[in-house]
PDB file of C-alpha atoms in Angstrom:
ATOM      1  CA  UNK A1406      16.873  37.923   9.569  1.00 54.00           C
ATOM      2  CA  UNK A1407      19.720  40.277   8.807  1.00 61.00           C
ATOM      3  CA  UNK A1408      22.557  37.669   8.610  1.00 78.00           C
ATOM      4  CA  UNK A1409      22.697  35.601   5.414  1.00 88.00           C
ATOM      5  CA  UNK A1410      22.162  31.841   5.583  1.00 90.00           C
ATOM      6  CA  UNK A1411      24.970  29.450   4.669  1.00 93.00           C
ATOM      7  CA  UNK A1412      24.771  28.210   1.097  1.00 94.00           C
ATOM      8  CA  UNK A1413      23.478  24.617   1.084  1.00 92.00           C
ATOM      9  CA  UNK A1414      25.408  21.827  -0.621  1.00 93.00           C
ATOM     10  CA  UNK A1415      24.593  21.991  -4.332  1.00 94.00           C
ATOM     11  CA  UNK A1416      26.718  19.194  -5.736  1.00 96.00           C
ATOM     12  CA  UNK A1417      27.906  15.743  -4.906  1.00 96.00           C
ATOM     13  CA  UNK A1418      24.710  14.798  -3.074  1.00 96.00           C
ATOM     14  CA  UNK A1419      24.432  11.365  -4.669  1.00 97.00           C
ATOM     15  CA  UNK A1420      28.143  10.682  -4.159  1.00 97.00           C
ATOM     16  CA  UNK A1421      27.809  11.553  -0.514  1.00 97.00           C
ATOM     17  CA  UNK A1422      24.835   9.249  -0.093  1.00 97.00           C
ATOM     18  CA  UNK A1423      26.554   6.392  -1.915  1.00 97.00           C
ATOM     19  CA  UNK A1424      29.729   6.801   0.128  1.00 97.00           C
ATOM     20  CA  UNK A1425      27.624   6.190   3.182  1.00 97.00           C
ATOM     21  CA  UNK A1426      25.183   3.547   1.998  1.00 97.00           C
ATOM     22  CA  UNK A1427      27.201   1.375  -0.390  1.00 97.00           C
ATOM     23  CA  UNK A1428      29.618  -0.062   2.184  1.00 98.00           C
ATOM     24  CA  UNK A1429      26.655  -0.795   4.434  1.00 98.00           C
ATOM     25  CA  UNK A1430      24.796  -2.470   1.586  1.00 98.00           C
ATOM     26  CA  UNK A1431      27.765  -4.630   0.630  1.00 98.00           C
ATOM     27  CA  UNK A1432      28.445  -5.519   4.233  1.00 98.00           C
ATOM     28  CA  UNK A1433      24.882  -6.571   4.949  1.00 98.00           C
ATOM     29  CA  UNK A1434      24.670  -8.599   1.751  1.00 98.00           C
ATOM     30  CA  UNK A1435      27.892 -10.373   2.648  1.00 98.00           C
ATOM     31  CA  UNK A1436      26.616 -11.151   6.111  1.00 98.00           C
ATOM     32  CA  UNK A1437      23.359 -12.464   4.665  1.00 98.00           C
ATOM     33  CA  UNK A1438      25.213 -14.739   2.263  1.00 98.00           C
ATOM     34  CA  UNK A1439      27.520 -16.095   4.962  1.00 98.00           C
ATOM     35  CA  UNK A1440      24.631 -16.653   7.336  1.00 98.00           C
ATOM     36  CA  UNK A1441      22.684 -18.522   4.655  1.00 98.00           C
ATOM     37  CA  UNK A1442      25.683 -20.714   3.859  1.00 97.00           C
ATOM     38  CA  UNK A1443      26.190 -21.818   7.456  1.00 97.00           C
ATOM     39  CA  UNK A1444      22.556 -21.965   8.493  1.00 97.00           C
ATOM     40  CA  UNK A1445      21.084 -23.657   5.419  1.00 97.00           C
ATOM     41  CA  UNK A1446      23.509 -25.156   2.908  1.00 97.00           C
ATOM     42  CA  UNK A1447      25.977 -26.651   5.389  1.00 96.00           C
ATOM     43  CA  UNK A1448      23.337 -28.624   7.351  1.00 96.00           C
ATOM     44  CA  UNK A1449      21.754 -29.708   4.072  1.00 96.00           C
ATOM     45  CA  UNK A1450      25.020 -30.990   2.627  1.00 97.00           C
ATOM     46  CA  UNK A1451      25.809 -32.770   5.873  1.00 96.00           C
ATOM     47  CA  UNK A1452      22.367 -34.419   5.918  1.00 95.00           C
ATOM     48  CA  UNK A1453      22.904 -35.739   2.397  1.00 96.00           C
ATOM     49  CA  UNK A1454      26.426 -36.935   3.204  1.00 96.00           C
ATOM     50  CA  UNK A1455      25.252 -38.772   6.314  1.00 95.00           C
ATOM     51  CA  UNK A1456      22.338 -40.316   4.460  1.00 95.00           C
ATOM     52  CA  UNK A1457      24.469 -41.765   1.718  1.00 96.00           C
ATOM     53  CA  UNK A1458      27.291 -42.894   4.017  1.00 96.00           C
ATOM     54  CA  UNK A1459      25.123 -45.782   5.293  1.00 91.00           C
ATOM     55  CA  UNK A1460      23.002 -46.232   2.177  1.00 94.00           C
ATOM     56  CA  UNK A1461      22.566 -49.729   0.800  1.00 94.00           C
ATOM     57  CA  UNK A1462      20.900 -49.392  -2.597  1.00 95.00           C
ATOM     58  CA  UNK A1463      20.094 -53.085  -3.032  1.00 96.00           C
ATOM     59  CA  UNK A1464      18.460 -53.340   0.366  1.00 94.00           C
ATOM     60  CA  UNK A1465      16.333 -50.291  -0.307  1.00 94.00           C
ATOM     61  CA  UNK A1466      15.358 -51.657  -3.716  1.00 95.00           C
ATOM     62  CA  UNK A1467      14.243 -54.977  -2.282  1.00 94.00           C
ATOM     63  CA  UNK A1468      12.243 -53.259   0.443  1.00 94.00           C
ATOM     64  CA  UNK A1469      10.489 -51.145  -2.190  1.00 95.00           C
ATOM     65  CA  UNK A1470       9.903 -54.218  -4.388  1.00 95.00           C
ATOM     66  CA  UNK A1471       8.227 -56.098  -1.561  1.00 94.00           C
ATOM     67  CA  UNK A1472       6.033 -53.074  -0.864  1.00 93.00           C
ATOM     68  CA  UNK A1473       4.680 -53.562  -4.397  1.00 92.00           C
ATOM     69  CA  UNK A1474       5.211 -50.111  -5.893  1.00 94.00           C
ATOM     70  CA  UNK A1475       7.016 -51.206  -9.055  1.00 94.00           C
ATOM     71  CA  UNK A1476       5.308 -52.274 -12.240  1.00 94.00           C
ATOM     72  CA  UNK A1477       8.303 -53.996 -13.900  1.00 93.00           C
ATOM     73  CA  UNK A1478       9.124 -56.304 -10.988  1.00 94.00           C
ATOM     74  CA  UNK A1479       6.414 -57.584  -8.616  1.00 93.00           C
ATOM     75  CA  UNK A1480       6.808 -58.686  -4.953  1.00 93.00           C
ATOM     76  CA  UNK A1481       8.200 -62.217  -4.459  1.00 90.00           C
ATOM     77  CA  UNK A1482       4.793 -63.466  -3.328  1.00 82.00           C
ATOM     78  CA  UNK A1483       2.957 -62.939  -6.652  1.00 75.00           C
TER      79      UNK A1483
ATOM     80  CA  UNK B 803     -26.399  51.233 -26.241  1.00 52.00           C
ATOM     81  CA  UNK B 804     -23.713  48.812 -27.458  1.00 50.00           C
ATOM     82  CA  UNK B 805     -20.932  51.060 -26.112  1.00 50.00           C
ATOM     83  CA  UNK B 806     -22.497  51.124 -22.650  1.00 49.00           C
ATOM     84  CA  UNK B 807     -22.806  47.357 -22.673  1.00 49.00           C
ATOM     85  CA  UNK B 808     -19.147  46.925 -23.653  1.00 51.00           C
ATOM     86  CA  UNK B 809     -18.024  49.337 -20.931  1.00 49.00           C
ATOM     87  CA  UNK B 810     -20.036  47.463 -18.328  1.00 49.00           C
ATOM     88  CA  UNK B 811     -18.506  44.192 -19.458  1.00 47.00           C
ATOM     89  CA  UNK B 812     -14.914  45.446 -19.195  1.00 48.00           C
ATOM     90  CA  UNK B 813     -15.613  47.032 -15.809  1.00 50.00           C
ATOM     91  CA  UNK B 814     -17.077  43.761 -14.669  1.00 47.00           C
ATOM     92  CA  UNK B 815     -14.042  41.821 -15.801  1.00 49.00           C
ATOM     93  CA  UNK B 816     -11.748  44.101 -13.787  1.00 50.00           C
ATOM     94  CA  UNK B 817     -13.462  42.836 -10.688  1.00 48.00           C
ATOM     95  CA  UNK B 818     -12.107  39.345 -11.308  1.00 48.00           C
ATOM     96  CA  UNK B 819     -12.091  37.491  -8.057  1.00 47.00           C
ATOM     97  CA  UNK B 820     -15.406  38.874  -6.924  1.00 49.00           C
ATOM     98  CA  UNK B 821     -18.191  36.332  -6.674  1.00 50.00           C
ATOM     99  CA  UNK B 822     -20.718  39.018  -7.726  1.00 47.00           C
ATOM    100  CA  UNK B 823     -19.966  38.010 -11.321  1.00 48.00           C
ATOM    101  CA  UNK B 824     -21.291  34.531 -10.926  1.00 47.00           C
ATOM    102  CA  UNK B 825     -24.840  35.000 -12.109  1.00 51.00           C
ATOM    103  CA  UNK B 826     -24.363  37.898 -14.543  1.00 54.00           C
ATOM    104  CA  UNK B 827     -24.643  37.494 -18.283  1.00 55.00           C
ATOM    105  CA  UNK B 828     -21.683  38.792 -20.290  1.00 53.00           C
ATOM    106  CA  UNK B 829     -22.526  40.673 -23.465  1.00 56.00           C
ATOM    107  CA  UNK B 830     -19.748  41.355 -25.896  1.00 57.00           C
ATOM    108  CA  UNK B 831     -20.053  42.740 -29.357  1.00 62.00           C
ATOM    109  CA  UNK B 832     -23.837  42.701 -29.124  1.00 63.00           C
ATOM    110  CA  UNK B 833     -24.061  38.880 -29.035  1.00 75.00           C
ATOM    111  CA  UNK B 834     -25.452  36.948 -26.098  1.00 79.00           C
ATOM    112  CA  UNK B 835     -22.728  34.735 -24.634  1.00 83.00           C
ATOM    113  CA  UNK B 836     -23.244  31.729 -22.387  1.00 83.00           C
ATOM    114  CA  UNK B 837     -23.836  32.459 -18.725  1.00 85.00           C
ATOM    115  CA  UNK B 838     -20.600  32.338 -16.727  1.00 84.00           C
ATOM    116  CA  UNK B 839     -20.938  29.309 -14.458  1.00 85.00           C
ATOM    117  CA  UNK B 840     -19.712  29.173 -10.901  1.00 84.00           C
ATOM    118  CA  UNK B 841     -17.207  26.467 -11.576  1.00 87.00           C
ATOM    119  CA  UNK B 842     -15.601  28.430 -14.429  1.00 88.00           C
ATOM    120  CA  UNK B 843     -14.611  31.295 -12.138  1.00 88.00           C
ATOM    121  CA  UNK B 844     -11.435  31.369 -10.027  1.00 88.00           C
ATOM    122  CA  UNK B 845     -12.011  29.308  -6.932  1.00 88.00           C
ATOM    123  CA  UNK B 846     -10.623  29.268  -3.429  1.00 89.00           C
ATOM    124  CA  UNK B 847      -8.983  26.097  -2.126  1.00 88.00           C
ATOM    125  CA  UNK B 848      -6.613  25.263   0.717  1.00 88.00           C
ATOM    126  CA  UNK B 849      -3.750  23.295  -0.722  1.00 87.00           C
ATOM    127  CA  UNK B 850      -0.191  22.909   0.393  1.00 87.00           C
ATOM    128  CA  UNK B 851       1.330  22.864  -3.059  1.00 88.00           C
ATOM    129  CA  UNK B 852      -0.281  26.172  -4.121  1.00 86.00           C
ATOM    130  CA  UNK B 853      -0.174  28.342  -1.011  1.00 86.00           C
ATOM    131  CA  UNK B 854      -1.741  31.464  -2.552  1.00 88.00           C
ATOM    132  CA  UNK B 855      -5.180  30.739  -4.011  1.00 88.00           C
ATOM    133  CA  UNK B 856      -6.560  32.761  -6.918  1.00 88.00           C
ATOM    134  CA  UNK B 857      -9.073  34.667  -4.815  1.00 89.00           C
ATOM    135  CA  UNK B 858      -9.456  35.775  -1.234  1.00 89.00           C
ATOM    136  CA  UNK B 859     -11.606  33.620   0.979  1.00 89.00           C
ATOM    137  CA  UNK B 860     -14.086  36.243   2.126  1.00 86.00           C
ATOM    138  CA  UNK B 861     -15.731  37.905  -0.857  1.00 86.00           C
ATOM    139  CA  UNK B 862     -18.417  40.031   0.742  1.00 86.00           C
ATOM    140  CA  UNK B 863     -16.710  42.107   3.455  1.00 86.00           C
ATOM    141  CA  UNK B 864     -18.705  43.170   6.478  1.00 89.00           C
ATOM    142  CA  UNK B 865     -18.467  46.869   7.514  1.00 88.00           C
ATOM    143  CA  UNK B 866     -15.893  45.946  10.206  1.00 88.00           C
ATOM    144  CA  UNK B 867     -13.822  44.054   7.689  1.00 88.00           C
ATOM    145  CA  UNK B 868     -14.046  46.907   5.175  1.00 89.00           C
ATOM    146  CA  UNK B 869     -12.776  49.403   7.733  1.00 89.00           C
ATOM    147  CA  UNK B 870      -9.995  46.961   8.664  1.00 89.00           C
ATOM    148  CA  UNK B 871      -8.985  46.751   5.025  1.00 88.00           C
ATOM    149  CA  UNK B 872      -8.777  50.542   4.938  1.00 89.00           C
ATOM    150  CA  UNK B 873      -6.547  50.485   8.014  1.00 88.00           C
ATOM    151  CA  UNK B 874      -4.368  47.903   6.321  1.00 88.00           C
ATOM    152  CA  UNK B 875      -3.471  50.467   3.676  1.00 90.00           C
ATOM    153  CA  UNK B 876      -1.587  52.407   6.338  1.00 88.00           C
ATOM    154  CA  UNK B 877       1.406  51.328   8.396  1.00 88.00           C
ATOM    155  CA  UNK B 878       1.227  47.662   9.380  1.00 88.00           C
ATOM    156  CA  UNK B 879       3.041  48.309  12.624  1.00 88.00           C
ATOM    157  CA  UNK B 880      -0.115  50.110  13.791  1.00 86.00           C
ATOM    158  CA  UNK B 881      -2.182  46.943  13.510  1.00 87.00           C
ATOM    159  CA  UNK B 882      -2.801  44.927  16.658  1.00 90.00           C
ATOM    160  CA  UNK B 883      -2.262  41.183  16.776  1.00 91.00           C
ATOM    161  CA  UNK B 884      -5.991  40.426  16.590  1.00 90.00           C
ATOM    162  CA  UNK B 885      -6.357  42.755  13.613  1.00 90.00           C
ATOM    163  CA  UNK B 886      -3.554  40.980  11.787  1.00 90.00           C
ATOM    164  CA  UNK B 887      -5.200  37.642  12.469  1.00 91.00           C
ATOM    165  CA  UNK B 888      -8.562  38.996  11.236  1.00 90.00           C
ATOM    166  CA  UNK B 889      -6.897  40.182   8.044  1.00 90.00           C
ATOM    167  CA  UNK B 890      -5.379  36.734   7.602  1.00 90.00           C
ATOM    168  CA  UNK B 891      -8.735  35.074   8.092  1.00 89.00           C
ATOM    169  CA  UNK B 892     -10.293  37.366   5.496  1.00 89.00           C
ATOM    170  CA  UNK B 893      -7.815  36.187   2.900  1.00 88.00           C
ATOM    171  CA  UNK B 894      -7.497  32.552   3.930  1.00 89.00           C
ATOM    172  CA  UNK B 895      -9.869  29.913   5.240  1.00 88.00           C
ATOM    173  CA  UNK B 896      -7.492  27.559   7.079  1.00 88.00           C
ATOM    174  CA  UNK B 897      -3.921  28.004   8.193  1.00 88.00           C
ATOM    175  CA  UNK B 898      -1.300  25.529   7.019  1.00 86.00           C
ATOM    176  CA  UNK B 899      -1.399  23.787  10.368  1.00 85.00           C
ATOM    177  CA  UNK B 900      -5.163  23.468  10.173  1.00 86.00           C
ATOM    178  CA  UNK B 901      -5.259  22.178   6.624  1.00 86.00           C
ATOM    179  CA  UNK B 902      -2.504  19.634   7.270  1.00 86.00           C
ATOM    180  CA  UNK B 903      -4.446  18.109  10.168  1.00 88.00           C
ATOM    181  CA  UNK B 904      -5.554  14.561   9.602  1.00 85.00           C
ATOM    182  CA  UNK B 905      -9.264  13.997   9.311  1.00 88.00           C
ATOM    183  CA  UNK B 906      -9.492  10.642  11.071  1.00 91.00           C
ATOM    184  CA  UNK B 907     -11.102   9.300   7.934  1.00 94.00           C
ATOM    185  CA  UNK B 908      -8.837   6.255   8.064  1.00 95.00           C
ATOM    186  CA  UNK B 909     -10.803   4.934  11.014  1.00 96.00           C
ATOM    187  CA  UNK B 910     -13.980   4.808   8.938  1.00 96.00           C
ATOM    188  CA  UNK B 911     -12.081   3.195   6.078  1.00 97.00           C
ATOM    189  CA  UNK B 912     -10.581   0.474   8.289  1.00 98.00           C
ATOM    190  CA  UNK B 913     -13.951  -0.120   9.904  1.00 97.00           C
ATOM    191  CA  UNK B 914     -15.544  -0.523   6.487  1.00 98.00           C
ATOM    192  CA  UNK B 915     -12.803  -2.904   5.372  1.00 98.00           C
ATOM    193  CA  UNK B 916     -13.276  -5.143   8.412  1.00 98.00           C
ATOM    194  CA  UNK B 917     -17.031  -5.065   8.042  1.00 98.00           C
ATOM    195  CA  UNK B 918     -16.953  -6.229   4.457  1.00 98.00           C
ATOM    196  CA  UNK B 919     -14.332  -8.877   5.260  1.00 98.00           C
ATOM    197  CA  UNK B 920     -16.726 -10.218   7.882  1.00 98.00           C
ATOM    198  CA  UNK B 921     -19.604 -10.140   5.445  1.00 98.00           C
ATOM    199  CA  UNK B 922     -17.508 -12.027   2.904  1.00 98.00           C
ATOM    200  CA  UNK B 923     -16.805 -14.646   5.562  1.00 98.00           C
ATOM    201  CA  UNK B 924     -20.524 -15.156   6.025  1.00 97.00           C
ATOM    202  CA  UNK B 925     -20.998 -15.464   2.275  1.00 97.00           C
ATOM    203  CA  UNK B 926     -18.241 -18.109   2.118  1.00 97.00           C
ATOM    204  CA  UNK B 927     -19.820 -20.116   4.915  1.00 97.00           C
ATOM    205  CA  UNK B 928     -23.200 -20.038   3.189  1.00 97.00           C
ATOM    206  CA  UNK B 929     -21.559 -21.136  -0.047  1.00 96.00           C
ATOM    207  CA  UNK B 930     -19.884 -24.083   1.620  1.00 95.00           C
ATOM    208  CA  UNK B 931     -23.211 -25.277   2.947  1.00 94.00           C
ATOM    209  CA  UNK B 932     -25.541 -24.597   0.044  1.00 96.00           C
ATOM    210  CA  UNK B 933     -23.482 -24.341  -3.116  1.00 96.00           C
ATOM    211  CA  UNK B 934     -20.544 -26.740  -3.114  1.00 95.00           C
ATOM    212  CA  UNK B 935     -20.997 -30.459  -3.716  1.00 92.00           C
ATOM    213  CA  UNK B 936     -19.111 -33.270  -1.970  1.00 92.00           C
ATOM    214  CA  UNK B 937     -15.328 -33.458  -2.042  1.00 93.00           C
ATOM    215  CA  UNK B 938     -13.764 -36.262  -4.149  1.00 95.00           C
ATOM    216  CA  UNK B 939     -13.389 -39.763  -2.651  1.00 96.00           C
ATOM    217  CA  UNK B 940      -9.634 -39.212  -2.462  1.00 96.00           C
ATOM    218  CA  UNK B 941     -10.235 -37.154   0.693  1.00 96.00           C
ATOM    219  CA  UNK B 942     -11.635 -40.124   2.666  1.00 96.00           C
ATOM    220  CA  UNK B 943      -9.477 -41.042   5.699  1.00 97.00           C
ATOM    221  CA  UNK B 944      -8.950 -44.635   4.471  1.00 97.00           C
ATOM    222  CA  UNK B 945      -7.832 -43.421   1.091  1.00 97.00           C
ATOM    223  CA  UNK B 946      -5.493 -40.876   2.717  1.00 97.00           C
ATOM    224  CA  UNK B 947      -3.951 -43.608   4.847  1.00 96.00           C
ATOM    225  CA  UNK B 948      -3.249 -45.735   1.788  1.00 96.00           C
ATOM    226  CA  UNK B 949      -1.760 -42.660   0.128  1.00 96.00           C
ATOM    227  CA  UNK B 950       0.659 -42.055   3.007  1.00 96.00           C
ATOM    228  CA  UNK B 951       1.663 -45.715   3.070  1.00 96.00           C
ATOM    229  CA  UNK B 952       2.389 -45.666  -0.656  1.00 96.00           C
ATOM    230  CA  UNK B 953       4.468 -42.487  -0.298  1.00 96.00           C
ATOM    231  CA  UNK B 954       6.544 -44.139   2.436  1.00 96.00           C
ATOM    232  CA  UNK B 955       6.961 -47.272   0.309  1.00 95.00           C
ATOM    233  CA  UNK B 956       8.256 -45.137  -2.562  1.00 95.00           C
ATOM    234  CA  UNK B 957      10.696 -43.411  -0.181  1.00 95.00           C
ATOM    235  CA  UNK B 958       9.460 -39.911  -1.007  1.00 95.00           C
ATOM    236  CA  UNK B 959      12.110 -37.331   0.086  1.00 94.00           C
ATOM    237  CA  UNK B 960      14.134 -39.783   2.230  1.00 94.00           C
ATOM    238  CA  UNK B 961      16.971 -37.372   3.116  1.00 94.00           C
ATOM    239  CA  UNK B 962      15.324 -34.311   4.623  1.00 92.00           C
ATOM    240  CA  UNK B 963      11.615 -34.477   3.858  1.00 91.00           C
ATOM    241  CA  UNK B 964       8.671 -36.855   4.151  1.00 94.00           C
ATOM    242  CA  UNK B 965      10.185 -40.333   4.468  1.00 94.00           C
ATOM    243  CA  UNK B 966      13.083 -39.006   6.523  1.00 94.00           C
ATOM    244  CA  UNK B 967      10.613 -38.602   9.394  1.00 95.00           C
ATOM    245  CA  UNK B 968       9.539 -42.256   9.277  1.00 94.00           C
ATOM    246  CA  UNK B 969      11.388 -44.940  11.220  1.00 93.00           C
ATOM    247  CA  UNK B 970      11.484 -47.987   8.889  1.00 92.00           C
ATOM    248  CA  UNK B 971      12.850 -50.301  11.595  1.00 91.00           C
ATOM    249  CA  UNK B 972      10.115 -49.660  14.129  1.00 92.00           C
ATOM    250  CA  UNK B 973       7.432 -48.886  11.523  1.00 92.00           C
ATOM    251  CA  UNK B 974       6.388 -45.667  13.182  1.00 93.00           C
ATOM    252  CA  UNK B 975       7.015 -41.958  12.922  1.00 94.00           C
ATOM    253  CA  UNK B 976      10.329 -40.796  14.358  1.00 92.00           C
ATOM    254  CA  UNK B 977      10.110 -38.968  17.656  1.00 87.00           C
TER     255      UNK B 977
END
């Protein structure tokens, strides 16, 4: 116990922590965003594009009309 | 008479930390003052945040302990290891390691939590049988079937959701 201990760091503690953690935080956030884009939004956009590529609005309307769900226009039978 | 009483009172107060005070009546200035209660006196407690309690743990020293205290007034190098430990135990009840030890109380707590969850389950079952009335007619299987058919007719969520899973050509669910 005769030698004196080294003086601990008194300043710049937050700066040191930020220098370490901020790049990691930004990097992880970026990765999360990119992963979400390619795992979720891209398939979703593609699904919508494919759906509407072969979509015939009139045909769908007539099918729905015959099913009898509309109130303004009834199926052809009635 | 009053002077003697005052002297006794001051002498008594110099012994602060001794439990012998607990049941004595303090007289000051000739008036009777309220009895000093146990809880009003300095207490001993083992706590990490205040490592030196207000009073020593052992208040009434046995003859061995008294002689040890006398020896303590001399050179500490002369004390053996056991004597040092005895002196420590006179002043303190538990060491830091001992007081930090977990109590295992969490096991009782978790057990109690599970027990009451189970009891609540029984209460819910009883309620379902004896308290609640019938569900609405909209829960009948026939009604539900008509509901599903109507949702498919309306093309609910045709891109990624409900109707997307139905094959309109073959009139069946997609594999």
